[in-house]
Each structure stands twice: as structure tokens, then as C-alpha cells.
mmCIF file of C-alpha atoms and ligand atoms in Angstrom:
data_model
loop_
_atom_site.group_PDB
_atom_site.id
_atom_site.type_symbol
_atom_site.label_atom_id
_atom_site.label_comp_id
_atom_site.label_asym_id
_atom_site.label_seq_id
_atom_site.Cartn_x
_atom_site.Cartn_y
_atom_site.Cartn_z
ATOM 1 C CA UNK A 94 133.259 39.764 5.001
ATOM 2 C CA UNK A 95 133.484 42.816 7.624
ATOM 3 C CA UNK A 96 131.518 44.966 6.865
ATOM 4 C CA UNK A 97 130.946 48.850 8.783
ATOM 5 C CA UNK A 98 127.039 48.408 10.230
ATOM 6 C CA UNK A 99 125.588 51.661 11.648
ATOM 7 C CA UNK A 100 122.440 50.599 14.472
ATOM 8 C CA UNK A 101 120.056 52.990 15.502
ATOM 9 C CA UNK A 102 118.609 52.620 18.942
ATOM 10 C CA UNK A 103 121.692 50.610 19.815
ATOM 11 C CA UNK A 104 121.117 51.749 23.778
ATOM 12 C CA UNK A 105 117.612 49.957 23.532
ATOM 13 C CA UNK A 106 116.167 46.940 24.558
ATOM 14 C CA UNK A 107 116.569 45.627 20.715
ATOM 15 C CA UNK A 108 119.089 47.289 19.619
ATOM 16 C CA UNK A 109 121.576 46.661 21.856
ATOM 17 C CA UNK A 110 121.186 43.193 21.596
ATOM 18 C CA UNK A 111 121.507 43.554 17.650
ATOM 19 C CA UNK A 112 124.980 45.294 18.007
ATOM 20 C CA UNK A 113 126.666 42.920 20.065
ATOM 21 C CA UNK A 114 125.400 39.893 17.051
ATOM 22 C CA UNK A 115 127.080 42.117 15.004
ATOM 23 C CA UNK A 116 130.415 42.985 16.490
ATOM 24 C CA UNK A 117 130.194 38.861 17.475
ATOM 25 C CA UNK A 118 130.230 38.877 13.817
ATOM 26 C CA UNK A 119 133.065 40.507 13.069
ATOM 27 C CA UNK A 120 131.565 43.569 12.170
ATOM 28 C CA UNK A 121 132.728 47.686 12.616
ATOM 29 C CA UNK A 122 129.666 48.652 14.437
ATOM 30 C CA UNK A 123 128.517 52.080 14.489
ATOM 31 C CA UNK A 124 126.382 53.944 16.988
ATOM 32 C CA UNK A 125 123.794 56.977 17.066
ATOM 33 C CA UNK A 126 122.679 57.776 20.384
ATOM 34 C CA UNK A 127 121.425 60.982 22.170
ATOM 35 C CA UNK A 128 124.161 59.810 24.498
ATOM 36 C CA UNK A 129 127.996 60.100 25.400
ATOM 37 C CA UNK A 130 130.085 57.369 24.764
ATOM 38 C CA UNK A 131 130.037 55.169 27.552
ATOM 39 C CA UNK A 132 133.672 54.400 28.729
ATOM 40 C CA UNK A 133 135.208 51.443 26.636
ATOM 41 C CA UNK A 134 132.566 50.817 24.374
ATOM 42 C CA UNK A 135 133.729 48.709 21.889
ATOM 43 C CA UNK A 136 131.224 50.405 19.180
ATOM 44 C CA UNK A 137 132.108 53.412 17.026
ATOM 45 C CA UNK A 138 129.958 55.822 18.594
ATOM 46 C CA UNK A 139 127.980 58.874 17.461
ATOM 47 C CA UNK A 140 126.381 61.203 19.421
ATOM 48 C CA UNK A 141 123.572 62.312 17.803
ATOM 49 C CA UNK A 142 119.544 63.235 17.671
ATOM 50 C CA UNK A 143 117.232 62.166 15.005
ATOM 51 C CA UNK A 144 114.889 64.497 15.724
ATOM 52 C CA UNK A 145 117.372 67.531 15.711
ATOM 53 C CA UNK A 146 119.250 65.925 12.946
ATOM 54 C CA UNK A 147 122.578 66.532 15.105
ATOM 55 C CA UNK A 148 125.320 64.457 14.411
ATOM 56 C CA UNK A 149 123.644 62.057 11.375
ATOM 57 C CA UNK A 150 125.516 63.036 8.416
ATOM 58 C CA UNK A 151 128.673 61.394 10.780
ATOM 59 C CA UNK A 152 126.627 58.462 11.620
ATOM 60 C CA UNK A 153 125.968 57.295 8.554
ATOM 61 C CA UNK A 154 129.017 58.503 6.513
ATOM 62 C CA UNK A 155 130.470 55.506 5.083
ATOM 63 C CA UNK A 156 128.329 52.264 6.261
ATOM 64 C CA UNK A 157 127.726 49.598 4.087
ATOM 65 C CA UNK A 158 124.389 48.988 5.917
ATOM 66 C CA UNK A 159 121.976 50.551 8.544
ATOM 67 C CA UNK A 160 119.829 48.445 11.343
ATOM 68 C CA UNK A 161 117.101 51.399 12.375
ATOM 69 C CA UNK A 162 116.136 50.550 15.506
ATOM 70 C CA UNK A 163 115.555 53.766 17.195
ATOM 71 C CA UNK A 164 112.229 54.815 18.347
ATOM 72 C CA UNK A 165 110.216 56.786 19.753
ATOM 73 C CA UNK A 166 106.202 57.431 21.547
ATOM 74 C CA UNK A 167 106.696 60.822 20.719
ATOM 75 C CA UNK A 168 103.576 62.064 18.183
ATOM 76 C CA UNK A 169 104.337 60.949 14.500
ATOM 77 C CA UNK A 170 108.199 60.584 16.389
ATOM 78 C CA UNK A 171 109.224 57.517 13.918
ATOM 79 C CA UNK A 172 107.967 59.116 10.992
ATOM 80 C CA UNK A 173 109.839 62.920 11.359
ATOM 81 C CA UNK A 174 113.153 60.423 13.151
ATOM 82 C CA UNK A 175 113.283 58.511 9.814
ATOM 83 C CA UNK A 176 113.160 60.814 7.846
ATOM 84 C CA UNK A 177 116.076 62.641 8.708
ATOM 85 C CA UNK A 178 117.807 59.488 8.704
ATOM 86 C CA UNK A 179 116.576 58.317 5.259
ATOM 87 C CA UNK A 180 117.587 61.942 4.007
ATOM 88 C CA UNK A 181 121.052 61.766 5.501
ATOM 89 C CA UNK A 182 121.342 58.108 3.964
ATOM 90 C CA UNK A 183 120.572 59.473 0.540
ATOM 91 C CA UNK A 184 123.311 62.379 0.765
ATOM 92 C CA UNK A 185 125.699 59.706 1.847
ATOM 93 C CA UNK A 186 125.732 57.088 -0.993
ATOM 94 C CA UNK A 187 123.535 54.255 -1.046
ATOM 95 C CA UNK A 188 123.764 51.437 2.063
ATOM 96 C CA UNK A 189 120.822 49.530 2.779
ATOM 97 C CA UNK A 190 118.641 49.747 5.202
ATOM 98 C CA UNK A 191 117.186 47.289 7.606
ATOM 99 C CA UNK A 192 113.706 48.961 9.709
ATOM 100 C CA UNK A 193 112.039 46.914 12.839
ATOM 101 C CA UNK A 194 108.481 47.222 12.752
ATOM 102 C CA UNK A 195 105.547 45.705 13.631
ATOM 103 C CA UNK A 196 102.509 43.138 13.230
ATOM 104 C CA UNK A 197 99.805 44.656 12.123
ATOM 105 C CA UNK A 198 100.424 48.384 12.196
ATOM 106 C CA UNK A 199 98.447 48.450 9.065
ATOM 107 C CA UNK A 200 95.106 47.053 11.172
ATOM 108 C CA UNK A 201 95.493 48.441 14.804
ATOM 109 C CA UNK A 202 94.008 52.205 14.648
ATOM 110 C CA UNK A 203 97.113 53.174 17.210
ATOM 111 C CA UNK A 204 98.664 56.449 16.823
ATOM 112 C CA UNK A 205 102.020 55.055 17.446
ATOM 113 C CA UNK A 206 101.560 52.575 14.635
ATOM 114 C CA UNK A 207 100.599 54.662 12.208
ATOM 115 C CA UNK A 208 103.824 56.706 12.323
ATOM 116 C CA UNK A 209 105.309 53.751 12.006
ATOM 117 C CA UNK A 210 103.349 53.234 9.063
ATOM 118 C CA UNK A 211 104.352 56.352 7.856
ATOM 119 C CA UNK A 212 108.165 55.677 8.673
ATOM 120 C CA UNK A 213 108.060 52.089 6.608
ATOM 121 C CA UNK A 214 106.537 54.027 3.324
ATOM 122 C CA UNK A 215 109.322 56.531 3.520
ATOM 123 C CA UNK A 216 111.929 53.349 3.383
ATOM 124 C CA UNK A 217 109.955 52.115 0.423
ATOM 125 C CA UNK A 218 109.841 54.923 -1.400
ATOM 126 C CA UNK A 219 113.538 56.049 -0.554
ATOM 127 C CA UNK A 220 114.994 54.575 -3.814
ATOM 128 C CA UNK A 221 117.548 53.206 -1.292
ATOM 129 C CA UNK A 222 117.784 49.376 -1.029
ATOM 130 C CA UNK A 223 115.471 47.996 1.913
ATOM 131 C CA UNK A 224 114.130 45.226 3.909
ATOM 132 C CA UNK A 225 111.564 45.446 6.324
ATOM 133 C CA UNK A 226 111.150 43.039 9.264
ATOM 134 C CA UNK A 227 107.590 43.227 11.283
ATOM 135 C CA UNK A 228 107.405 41.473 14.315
ATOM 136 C CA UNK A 229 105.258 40.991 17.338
ATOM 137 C CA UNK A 230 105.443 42.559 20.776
ATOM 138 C CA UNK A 231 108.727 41.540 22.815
ATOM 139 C CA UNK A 232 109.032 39.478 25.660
ATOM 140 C CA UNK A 233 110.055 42.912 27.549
ATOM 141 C CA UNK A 234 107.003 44.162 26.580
ATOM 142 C CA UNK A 235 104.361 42.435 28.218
ATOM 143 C CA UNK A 236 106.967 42.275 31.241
ATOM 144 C CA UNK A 237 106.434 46.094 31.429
ATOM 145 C CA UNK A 238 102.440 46.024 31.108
ATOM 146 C CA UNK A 239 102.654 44.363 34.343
ATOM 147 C CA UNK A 240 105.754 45.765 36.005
ATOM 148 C CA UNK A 241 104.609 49.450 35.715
ATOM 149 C CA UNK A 242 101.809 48.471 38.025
ATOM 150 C CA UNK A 243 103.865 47.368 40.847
ATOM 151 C CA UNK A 244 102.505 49.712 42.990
ATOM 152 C CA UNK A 245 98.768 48.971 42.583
ATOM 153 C CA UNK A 246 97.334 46.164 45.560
ATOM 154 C CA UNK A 247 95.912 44.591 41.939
ATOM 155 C CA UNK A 248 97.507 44.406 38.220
ATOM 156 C CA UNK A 249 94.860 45.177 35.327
ATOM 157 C CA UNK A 250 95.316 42.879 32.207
ATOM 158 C CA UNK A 251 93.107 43.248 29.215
ATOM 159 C CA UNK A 252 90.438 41.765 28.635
ATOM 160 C CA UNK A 253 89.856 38.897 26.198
ATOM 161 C CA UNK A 254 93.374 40.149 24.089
ATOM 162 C CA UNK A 255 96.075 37.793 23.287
ATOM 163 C CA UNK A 256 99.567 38.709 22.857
ATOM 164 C CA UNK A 257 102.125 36.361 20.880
ATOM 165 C CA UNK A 258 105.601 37.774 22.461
ATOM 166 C CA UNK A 259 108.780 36.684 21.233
ATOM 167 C CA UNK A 260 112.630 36.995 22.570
ATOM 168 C CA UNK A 261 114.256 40.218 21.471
ATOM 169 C CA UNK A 262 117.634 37.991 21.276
ATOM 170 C CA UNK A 263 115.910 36.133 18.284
ATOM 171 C CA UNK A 264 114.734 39.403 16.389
ATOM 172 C CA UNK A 265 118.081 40.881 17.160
ATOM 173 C CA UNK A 266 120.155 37.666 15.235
ATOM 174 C CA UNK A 267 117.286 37.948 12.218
ATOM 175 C CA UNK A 268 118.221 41.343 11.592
ATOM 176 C CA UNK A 269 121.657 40.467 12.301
ATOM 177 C CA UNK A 270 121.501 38.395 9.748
ATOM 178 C CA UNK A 271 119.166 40.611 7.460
ATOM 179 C CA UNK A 272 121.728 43.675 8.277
ATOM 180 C CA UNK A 273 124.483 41.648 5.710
ATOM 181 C CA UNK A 274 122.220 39.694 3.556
ATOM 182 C CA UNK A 275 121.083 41.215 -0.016
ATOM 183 C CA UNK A 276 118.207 44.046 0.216
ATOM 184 C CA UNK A 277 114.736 41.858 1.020
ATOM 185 C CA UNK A 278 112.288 44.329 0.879
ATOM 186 C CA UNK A 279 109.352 42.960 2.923
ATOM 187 C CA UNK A 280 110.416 40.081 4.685
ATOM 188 C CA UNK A 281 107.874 37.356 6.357
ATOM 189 C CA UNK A 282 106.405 38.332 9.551
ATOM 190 C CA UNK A 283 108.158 37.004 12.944
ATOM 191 C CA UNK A 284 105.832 36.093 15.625
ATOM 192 C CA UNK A 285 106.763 34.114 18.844
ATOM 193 C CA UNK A 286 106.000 30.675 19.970
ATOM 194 C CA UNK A 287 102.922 30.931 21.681
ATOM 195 C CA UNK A 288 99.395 32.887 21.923
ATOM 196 C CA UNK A 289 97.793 33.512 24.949
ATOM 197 C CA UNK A 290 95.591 36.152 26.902
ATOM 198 C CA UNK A 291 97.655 38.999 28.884
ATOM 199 C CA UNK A 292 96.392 37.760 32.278
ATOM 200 C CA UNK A 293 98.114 34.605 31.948
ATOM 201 C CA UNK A 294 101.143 35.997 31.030
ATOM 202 C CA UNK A 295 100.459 38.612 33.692
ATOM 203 C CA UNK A 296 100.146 35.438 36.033
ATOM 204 C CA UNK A 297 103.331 34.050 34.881
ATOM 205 C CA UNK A 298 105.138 37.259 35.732
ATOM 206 C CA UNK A 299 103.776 38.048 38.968
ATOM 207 C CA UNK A 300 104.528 34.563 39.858
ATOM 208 C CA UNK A 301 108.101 34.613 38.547
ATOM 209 C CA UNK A 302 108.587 37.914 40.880
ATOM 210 C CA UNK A 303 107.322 36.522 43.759
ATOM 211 C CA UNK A 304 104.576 39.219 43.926
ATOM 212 C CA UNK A 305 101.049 38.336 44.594
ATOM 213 C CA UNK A 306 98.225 39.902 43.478
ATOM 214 C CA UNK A 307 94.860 39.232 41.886
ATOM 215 C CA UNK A 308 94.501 40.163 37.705
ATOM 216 C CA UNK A 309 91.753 41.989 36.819
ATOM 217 C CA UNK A 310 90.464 42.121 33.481
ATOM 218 C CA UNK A 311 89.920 45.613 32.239
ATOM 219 C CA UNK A 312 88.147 46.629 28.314
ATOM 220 C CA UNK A 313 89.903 48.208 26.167
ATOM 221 C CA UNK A 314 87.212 50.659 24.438
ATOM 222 C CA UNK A 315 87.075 51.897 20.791
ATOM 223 C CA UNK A 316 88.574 50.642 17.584
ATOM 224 C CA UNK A 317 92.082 49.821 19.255
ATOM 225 C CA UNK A 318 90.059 47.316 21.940
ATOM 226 C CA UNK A 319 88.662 45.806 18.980
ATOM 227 C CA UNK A 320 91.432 45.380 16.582
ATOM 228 C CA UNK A 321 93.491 44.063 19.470
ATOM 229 C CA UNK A 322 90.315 41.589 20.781
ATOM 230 C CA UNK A 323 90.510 40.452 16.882
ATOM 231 C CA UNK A 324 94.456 39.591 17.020
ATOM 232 C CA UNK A 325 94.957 42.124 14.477
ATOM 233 C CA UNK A 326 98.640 42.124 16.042
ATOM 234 C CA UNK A 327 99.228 38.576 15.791
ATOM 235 C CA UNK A 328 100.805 36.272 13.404
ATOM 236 C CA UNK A 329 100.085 32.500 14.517
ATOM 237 C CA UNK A 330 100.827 31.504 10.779
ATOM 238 C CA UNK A 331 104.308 32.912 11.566
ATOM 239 C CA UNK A 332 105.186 31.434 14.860
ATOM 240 C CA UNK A 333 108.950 30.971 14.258
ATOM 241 C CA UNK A 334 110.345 32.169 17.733
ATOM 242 C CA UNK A 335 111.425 29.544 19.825
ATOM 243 C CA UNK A 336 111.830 31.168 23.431
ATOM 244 C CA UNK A 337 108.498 31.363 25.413
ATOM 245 C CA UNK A 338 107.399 34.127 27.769
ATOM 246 C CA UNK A 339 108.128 31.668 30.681
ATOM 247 C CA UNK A 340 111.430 30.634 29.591
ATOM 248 C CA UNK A 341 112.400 34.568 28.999
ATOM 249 C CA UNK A 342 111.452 34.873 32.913
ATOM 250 C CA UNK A 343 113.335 31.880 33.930
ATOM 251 C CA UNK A 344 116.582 33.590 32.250
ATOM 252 C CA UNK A 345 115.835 37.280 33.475
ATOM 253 C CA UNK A 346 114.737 36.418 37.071
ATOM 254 C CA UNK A 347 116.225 33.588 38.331
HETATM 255 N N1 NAP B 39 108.920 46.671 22.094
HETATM 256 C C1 NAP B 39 108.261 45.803 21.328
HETATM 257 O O1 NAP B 39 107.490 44.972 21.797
HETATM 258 C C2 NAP B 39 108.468 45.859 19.823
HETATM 259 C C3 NAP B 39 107.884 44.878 18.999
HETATM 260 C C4 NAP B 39 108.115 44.923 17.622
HETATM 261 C C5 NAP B 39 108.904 45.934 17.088
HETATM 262 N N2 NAP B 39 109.426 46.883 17.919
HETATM 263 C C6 NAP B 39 110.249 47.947 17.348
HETATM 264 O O2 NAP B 39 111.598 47.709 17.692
HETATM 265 C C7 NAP B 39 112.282 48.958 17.751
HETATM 266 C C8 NAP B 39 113.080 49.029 19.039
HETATM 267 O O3 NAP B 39 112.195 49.008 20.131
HETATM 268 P P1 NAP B 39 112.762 48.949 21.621
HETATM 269 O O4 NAP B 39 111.643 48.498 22.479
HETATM 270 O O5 NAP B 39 114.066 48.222 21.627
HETATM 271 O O6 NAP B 39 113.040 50.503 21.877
HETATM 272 P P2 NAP B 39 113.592 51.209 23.199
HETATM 273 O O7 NAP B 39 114.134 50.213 24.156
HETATM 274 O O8 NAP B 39 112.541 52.161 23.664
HETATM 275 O O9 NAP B 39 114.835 52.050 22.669
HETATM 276 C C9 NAP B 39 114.639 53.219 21.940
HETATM 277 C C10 NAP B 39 115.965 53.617 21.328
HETATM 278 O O10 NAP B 39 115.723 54.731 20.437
HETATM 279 C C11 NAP B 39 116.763 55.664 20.628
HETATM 280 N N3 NAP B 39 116.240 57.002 20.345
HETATM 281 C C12 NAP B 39 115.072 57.553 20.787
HETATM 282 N N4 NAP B 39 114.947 58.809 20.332
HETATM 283 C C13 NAP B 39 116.053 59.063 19.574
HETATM 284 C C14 NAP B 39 116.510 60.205 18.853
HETATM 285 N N5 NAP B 39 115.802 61.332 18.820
HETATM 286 N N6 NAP B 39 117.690 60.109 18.195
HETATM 287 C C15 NAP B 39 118.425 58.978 18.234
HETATM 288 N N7 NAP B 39 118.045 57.867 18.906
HETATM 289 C C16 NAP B 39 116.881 57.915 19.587
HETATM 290 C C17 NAP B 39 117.180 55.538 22.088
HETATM 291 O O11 NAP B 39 118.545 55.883 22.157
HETATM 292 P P3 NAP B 39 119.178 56.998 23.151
HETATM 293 O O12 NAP B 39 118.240 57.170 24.316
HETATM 294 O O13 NAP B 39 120.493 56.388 23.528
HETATM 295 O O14 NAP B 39 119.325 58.214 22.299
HETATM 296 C C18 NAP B 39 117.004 54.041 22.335
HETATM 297 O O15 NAP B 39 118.200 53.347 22.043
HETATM 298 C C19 NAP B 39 111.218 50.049 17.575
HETATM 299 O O16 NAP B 39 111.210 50.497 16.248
HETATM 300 C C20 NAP B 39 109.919 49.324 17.887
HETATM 301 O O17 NAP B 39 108.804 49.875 17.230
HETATM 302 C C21 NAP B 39 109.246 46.861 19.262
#
């Protein structure tokens, strides 16, 4: 059945991918971005802040469902972003509500994380219908650890922490999937195929770039190191992605 799907965070690395699975679907699709319609966008798009509030009562007028992907590092950013949206959902009827989040938020002392905390309570405690899907760091991610440092004769990697990335393309056709599918509340964790430190994937990248340059293992201090150093952030028991971190490079660089 068709079915008009407002995404949040549709210009992102996530989102973007999750609105083209669900126009492939068959689906009205529905933007909110701080943006201007690109020209020809097949979406229905909104202009619109979640911070200001601008331009959400449109957004979400009428959906039968929302994908909230939209994020930001901005202090307790997630938290104030959703709940204007959850506010403006609850003025316009009753769709549900899908929310991204993350492994472990609950264990990693991150400031980031706990607004993200923050955001997934309000969701719970909307009295909308819900389902929450956590999932481990993204391919793209771990990429960008490395990639910012371009610059630098070496590339820092922490030390003795182990990341379990998986392929945004996979999260994108769970919630795809979740987006249509009957409320879930908490759904099982999604964690990618493989654990391993962050200077071997920060090997694999610099050798999939071409780029040489030694890793150098650097301690990440305080309560975060440690959480991170204890794979508070991982979910082996939940390794259900199927594209590894060298198979994401193969597709994006060569
Ligand atoms: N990255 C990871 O490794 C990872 C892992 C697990 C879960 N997640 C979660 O997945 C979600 C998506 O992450 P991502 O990496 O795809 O994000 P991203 O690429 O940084 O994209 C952020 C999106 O948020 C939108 N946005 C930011 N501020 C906004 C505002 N004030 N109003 C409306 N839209 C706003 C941006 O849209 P415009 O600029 O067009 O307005 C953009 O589309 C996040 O909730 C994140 O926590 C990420």
C-alpha cells in the first residue's frame, strides 16, 4: 500500500539513502530540510528548521509515518530538534514514528549520546506509536576519523578501541522496512559484520586511497576512553550487517 512517509535528515548520509528505499517502494516521500528544493527532486519537499520550528507543522501534516533521521552535534541538539518534531506530530494526528539511534548511548558518558538519550525518552513517552532502531557507527564514519586527517604526515587511531561499522544502505532498507511495518517499539540492535581495532580499519582506508602514512595509536582519556576500550558501543551478539568496511571501500573508491 502507498503510503505518504515524511524523512528527516533526508540530505544526510542515512537519510538520503532511506528516501530513495522508500520512493523505490512506491511511497509519497516527504522532506524537511534547512534547504531549498533542489531542482527535480522527486521528493515532496519542506523547507524547514527543527531547531526554529520553521516549516514543521507542513512537514508533518498528513503522513502516515515519520523516519527521524535528522541530527545534529549541536549541545543537547537531538533532544530540543525532537522535540519540536514530536510536538508538531502530536498537533497533527497520530503517525508513527521511526528514530535512528545508537549502540550503547545508555553506557558511553558522550555528550552527544546523551541527548540522544534524551531524544529516544521523549519518543517513548510521546503517547505516539514508536519504534526505535539503535545501531552501530556507519561505514562513513570511521571513513571520516581518518579522512579528516588528510593533512597530517601521520593519522592517529585509538588506541586498543574496536569499532563494529556497518553499511548505511542496510540501516537505510531496515528502517525502510520499519517506516511501514506496525509500531515496534524497541527493536533488536543492528551491528555490522565484523569487530576490529580503528587502526586496522584506518589501514584499510589509507590503503584503499592510495595514501601512505604510518597509524599511531593515541588514548582516549576519561570515562569515554574507557567505555569505548570496553566495547560499550558494540553489539557482536547482533552482527546482522552483511557489507564489511573493506567491501564499503571497494564500492566507494574504486
Ligand atoms: N553516523 C553514524 O555512524 C551513526 C551510527 C548510528 C546512528 N546514527 C544516527 O543516524 C542519524 C543520521 O546520521 P547521519 O550521519 O546520516 O547524519 P548527517 O549526515 O550528519 O545528516 C544530518 C541531517 O540532519 C539534518 N538537520 C540537521 N539540523 C537540522 C535542523 N535544524 N532541522 C532540520 N534538519 C536538520 C540535515 O539536513 P539539512 O542540512 O538539509 O537541513 C542532514 O540531512 C543520526 O540520528 C545519527 O545519530 C549515526
Amino acid at each position: 500500500m502507498t503510503e505518504s512517509i515524511l524523512v528527516t535528515g533526508a540530505t544526510g548520509t542515512l537519510g538520503r539513502v532511506v528516501a530513495e528505499r522508500l520512493l523505490a517502494g512506491g511511497h509519497r516521500v516527504n522532506v524537511l530540510s534547512r534547504r531549498s528544493a533542489p531542482s527535480g527532486t522527486p521528493y515532496r519537499w519542506h523547507t524547514g528548521d527543527l531547531h526554529t520550528g520553521a516549516g514543521v507543522d507542513a512537514a508533518v501534516a498528513g503522513v502516515n509515518a515519520i523516519v527521524h533521521c535528522a541530527t545534529t552535534m549541536r549541545r543537547g541538539g537531538d533532544e530540543a530538534a525532537t522535540r519540536r518534531l514530536v510536538d508538531a506530530v502530536r498537533r497533527s494526528g497520530s503517525p508513527r514514528l521511526v528514530y535512528i539511534s545508537i549502540v550503547g548511548i545508555d553506557r558511553v558518558p558522550f555528550r552527544y549520546y546523551r541527548a540522544k538519550l534524551a531524544a529516544e525518552r521523549l519518543i517513548e513517552e510521546s503517547g505516539l506509536p514508536w519504534t526505535i532502531l539503535r545501531t552501530t557507527q556507519f561505514h562513513d564514519l570511521i571513513v571520516a576519523f581518518s579522512a579528516v586527517q588528510r593533512r597530517l604526515p601521520v593519522t592517529f587511531a585509538l588506541r586498543r578501541v574496536r569499532f563494529q561499522p556497518i553499511d548505511v544502505r542496510e540501516v537505510a532498507d531496515r528502517l525502510a522496512t520499519l517506516a511501514v511495518d506496525e509500531p515496534a517499539g524497541r527493536v533488536a540492535d543492528m551491528g555490522g559484520p565484523e569487530v576490529r581495532e580503528e587502526r586496522e580499519f584506518a589501514r584499510l582506508y589509507l590503503r584503499a586511497v592510495g595514501r601512505r602514512r604510518p597509524v599511531v595509536p593515541v588514548r582516549l582519556p576519561g570515562g569515554l576512553g574507557r567505555a569505548y576500550r570496553d566495547g560499550a558501543h558494540l553489539t557482536p551478539e547482533h552482527a546482522v550487517g552483511t557489507i564489511t568496511f573493506e567491501e564499503f571501500l571497494r564500492s566507494r573508491y574504486s
